[in-house]
Tab-separated table of C-alpha atoms in Angstrom:
chain	number	residue	atom	x	y	z
A	38	MET	CA	25.775	-10.743	-10.644
A	39	GLN	CA	23.066	-13.456	-10.840
A	40	ARG	CA	22.175	-15.887	-13.718
A	41	ASP	CA	19.362	-18.147	-14.157
A	42	TRP	CA	16.944	-15.659	-12.714
A	43	THR	CA	13.810	-17.847	-13.094
A	44	LEU	CA	15.648	-20.731	-11.089
A	45	LEU	CA	16.009	-18.807	-8.197
A	46	GLY	CA	12.837	-18.478	-5.678
A	47	PRO	CA	11.335	-15.823	-3.584
A	48	LEU	CA	13.794	-16.242	-0.815
A	49	GLN	CA	16.490	-15.349	-3.044
A	50	TRP	CA	14.730	-12.834	-4.963
A	51	ILE	CA	13.944	-10.763	-1.797
A	52	ARG	CA	17.670	-10.205	-1.499
A	53	TYR	CA	17.484	-7.756	-4.445
A	54	VAL	CA	14.496	-5.756	-3.352
A	55	ASN	CA	15.220	-2.305	-2.590
A	56	LYS	CA	18.437	-2.283	-4.537
A	57	GLN	CA	19.504	-0.347	-7.765
A	58	VAL	CA	19.879	-3.275	-10.265
A	59	LYS	CA	21.241	-3.681	-13.862
A	60	VAL	CA	19.113	-6.260	-15.602
A	61	LYS	CA	20.253	-7.845	-18.845
A	62	ALA	CA	17.095	-9.233	-20.916
A	63	GLY	CA	17.410	-10.428	-24.464
A	64	LYS	CA	19.963	-9.429	-26.940
A	65	ASP	CA	21.658	-6.095	-26.310
A	66	GLU	CA	18.878	-4.856	-23.868
A	67	GLU	CA	19.798	-3.634	-20.289
A	68	HIS	CA	17.419	-2.038	-17.998
A	69	ARG	CA	18.351	-0.154	-14.525
A	70	GLY	CA	16.324	0.995	-11.640
A	71	TRP	CA	15.429	0.246	-8.136
A	72	LEU	CA	13.943	-3.270	-7.812
A	73	LEU	CA	10.536	-2.727	-6.058
A	74	THR	CA	9.241	-6.185	-6.162
A	75	VAL	CA	9.446	-9.471	-8.077
A	76	ASP	CA	6.409	-11.397	-9.139
A	77	PRO	CA	6.749	-14.935	-7.418
A	78	VAL	CA	4.766	-16.609	-10.490
A	79	SER	CA	6.427	-15.112	-13.631
A	80	ALA	CA	9.655	-14.042	-12.039
A	81	SER	CA	9.063	-10.661	-13.451
A	82	LEU	CA	10.856	-7.694	-11.849
A	83	VAL	CA	9.238	-4.195	-11.246
A	84	LEU	CA	11.966	-1.313	-11.472
A	85	VAL	CA	11.289	1.919	-10.503
A	86	ASN	CA	13.210	5.130	-11.548
A	87	PHE	CA	12.647	8.499	-9.671
A	88	ARG	CA	12.470	11.808	-11.531
A	89	ASP	CA	13.926	14.121	-8.997
A	90	GLU	CA	12.808	17.220	-10.865
A	91	GLU	CA	9.398	16.362	-11.044
A	92	GLY	CA	9.026	14.278	-7.917
A	93	GLY	CA	7.350	11.426	-9.699
A	94	ALA	CA	8.473	7.859	-10.680
A	95	SER	CA	8.680	5.715	-13.997
A	96	VAL	CA	7.920	2.099	-13.515
A	97	GLN	CA	9.190	-0.610	-15.786
A	98	VAL	CA	8.529	-4.338	-15.695
A	99	VAL	CA	10.917	-6.829	-17.273
A	100	MET	CA	9.489	-10.096	-17.940
A	101	GLY	CA	10.925	-12.940	-15.865
A	102	HIS	CA	11.643	-15.154	-18.667
A	103	ALA	CA	13.617	-12.677	-20.565
A	104	VAL	CA	15.939	-11.954	-17.673
A	105	GLU	CA	19.567	-13.222	-18.365
A	106	GLU	CA	21.430	-11.552	-15.736
A	107	VAL	CA	20.848	-9.370	-12.546
A	108	GLU	CA	23.484	-7.260	-11.117
A	109	VAL	CA	23.471	-5.201	-7.883
A	110	LEU	CA	24.763	-1.547	-8.335
A	111	GLN	CA	23.944	0.075	-5.218
A	112	GLU	CA	22.160	-0.386	-1.768
A	113	ALA	CA	19.185	1.842	-0.901
A	114	ASP	CA	19.720	4.420	1.779
A	115	GLU	CA	16.778	4.744	4.280
A	116	GLU	CA	15.269	7.742	2.318
A	117	THR	CA	15.322	5.711	-0.985
A	118	THR	CA	13.787	2.712	0.753
A	119	GLU	CA	11.076	4.765	2.403
A	120	ARG	CA	10.299	6.288	-0.956
A	121	LEU	CA	9.990	2.902	-2.729
A	122	GLN	CA	7.816	1.621	-0.089
A	123	THR	CA	5.467	4.935	-0.122
A	124	SER	CA	5.280	5.829	-3.896
A	125	PHE	CA	2.647	3.746	-4.792
A	126	LEU	CA	0.387	4.148	-1.615
A	127	PRO	CA	-2.578	6.508	-2.068
A	128	PRO	CA	-1.988	10.087	-0.576
A	129	ARG	CA	-3.145	10.767	3.068
A	130	THR	CA	-2.988	14.404	3.134
A	131	CYS	CA	-5.895	15.224	5.297
A	132	LYS	CA	-4.860	15.910	9.128
A	133	LEU	CA	-7.975	15.832	11.597
A	134	ASP	CA	-7.721	16.955	14.998
A	135	PRO	CA	-8.168	14.361	18.006
A	136	ASP	CA	-11.702	15.652	18.611
A	137	GLU	CA	-12.879	15.182	15.089
A	138	LEU	CA	-11.267	11.572	14.821
A	139	LYS	CA	-13.389	10.851	17.986
A	140	ARG	CA	-16.477	12.213	16.576
A	141	ARG	CA	-15.817	10.257	13.305
A	142	LYS	CA	-15.210	6.878	15.595
A	143	ALA	CA	-18.137	7.462	17.361
A	144	GLY	CA	-20.558	8.026	14.333
A	145	VAL	CA	-19.326	5.044	12.550
A	146	ARG	CA	-19.788	3.084	15.688
A	147	ARG	CA	-23.327	4.414	16.070
A	148	TRP	CA	-24.191	3.822	12.519
A	149	LEU	CA	-22.895	0.048	12.443
A	150	GLU	CA	-24.730	-0.436	15.988
A	151	LYS	CA	-27.965	0.851	14.221
A	152	ASN	CA	-27.524	-1.388	11.524
A	153	ARG	CA	-27.076	-4.251	13.985
A	154	VAL	CA	-23.500	-5.055	13.129
A	155	PRO	CA	-21.674	-5.982	16.345
A	156	VAL	CA	-18.721	-3.344	16.709
A	157	GLU	CA	-16.253	-2.996	19.639
A	158	GLU	CA	-13.640	-0.317	20.351
A	159	GLU	CA	-10.013	-1.313	20.862
A	160	GLY	CA	-7.999	1.691	21.372
A	161	ASP	CA	-8.107	3.850	18.449
A	162	GLU	CA	-9.637	1.161	16.404
A	163	LEU	CA	-12.912	-0.095	15.764
A	164	ARG	CA	-13.492	-4.011	15.566
A	165	VAL	CA	-16.286	-5.416	13.878
A	166	ALA	CA	-17.529	-9.037	14.363
A	167	GLY	CA	-14.288	-9.894	15.388
A	168	VAL	CA	-12.878	-10.250	11.633
A	169	LEU	CA	-12.540	-6.599	10.383
A	170	THR	CA	-10.778	-3.570	11.866
A	171	ILE	CA	-11.481	0.115	11.096
A	172	THR	CA	-8.663	2.566	11.723
A	173	ALA	CA	-8.574	6.477	11.608
A	174	PRO	CA	-10.070	8.355	9.834
A	175	TYR	CA	-12.677	5.838	9.865
A	176	GLY	CA	-13.654	5.838	6.125
A	177	PRO	CA	-14.433	2.810	3.734
A	178	GLU	CA	-10.745	2.746	2.721
A	179	ASP	CA	-9.720	2.325	6.254
A	180	CYS	CA	-11.260	-1.048	6.774
A	181	CYS	CA	-9.028	-4.094	6.849
A	182	SER	CA	-10.240	-7.846	6.809
A	183	SER	CA	-9.204	-11.198	5.387
A	184	ASN	CA	-13.027	-11.877	4.618
A	185	GLN	CA	-13.662	-10.131	1.179
A	186	ILE	CA	-17.368	-10.416	1.699
A	187	ILE	CA	-17.568	-8.858	5.248
A	188	LEU	CA	-15.175	-6.302	3.964
A	189	ASP	CA	-17.249	-5.156	0.941
A	190	ARG	CA	-20.435	-5.070	3.004
A	191	ILE	CA	-18.943	-3.069	5.974
A	192	GLN	CA	-17.305	-0.570	3.371
A	193	LYS	CA	-20.595	-0.157	1.589
A	194	LEU	CA	-22.457	0.465	4.859
A	195	ILE	CA	-19.743	3.027	5.948
A	196	GLN	CA	-20.162	4.815	2.625
A	197	SER	CA	-23.681	5.337	2.972
A	198	PRO	CA	-24.500	9.208	3.442
A	199	ILE	CA	-26.465	8.887	6.681
A	200	GLN	CA	-23.806	7.456	9.029
A	201	LEU	CA	-21.822	10.662	10.027
A	202	GLN	CA	-23.096	14.059	11.040
A	203	PRO	CA	-21.923	16.959	8.765
A	204	PRO	CA	-18.297	18.165	9.603
A	205	ASP	CA	-17.697	21.066	11.787
A	206	PRO	CA	-16.473	23.841	9.772
A	207	GLU	CA	-14.171	24.785	12.354
A	208	SER	CA	-12.423	21.431	12.570
A	209	GLY	CA	-10.099	21.912	9.736
A	210	PRO	CA	-9.888	20.088	6.347
A	211	ASP	CA	-12.329	17.064	5.948
A	212	CYS	CA	-11.319	13.718	4.498
A	213	PRO	CA	-13.419	11.874	2.061
C-alpha cells in the first residue's frame, strides 16, 4: 500500500505498472484496474479493465493530485502483460508473403532513389540518410526516426501514389 503518491517518482511508479491496483482518490472514491502507465508530470494513473465477453477494454484516468493511496491487488501473468502492452497498438492484420515484401521494399527503395533520397538496405529494413528506418511492410506508418522533419517528409513521399506498382492479385490481401 502506497501513500503520498505524488511524492514518489517514476522509478517507484514503474513498480506498479502491469499490476492490478486499487486506488483511493478523494472522499469515498475507489478505482480498480490494471495500471498501464503513470504520467511522469502529473502522476496521473491510467487504469485498464478488460471486458472479456466483448474482447475490448475500458480506460480510466485517475488524476495524480487526487490519489491518496495505491494498493497492489495482483501481479499480471504473461497473457495479461501482453494484452496490456498490445491493446492500444493499431491492429496489424495483413499478412504478406516474402515475395510481396521484397517487391514492396524494392519499390519503396526505387521511389526514394528516383526522388534523390539516399537509401540503403540493412537486412529487412531500409535506412534513409542514416537517420530513418523503414520496416516491413514498408508503408508510411512503418517509418521511424527521431528527426520529425525528415520523418514527415519521407512519410509524405511514401504516401505518394506512384511509388509502388499495383499489387499482384495472387499475392493475397494487401496492406494499406
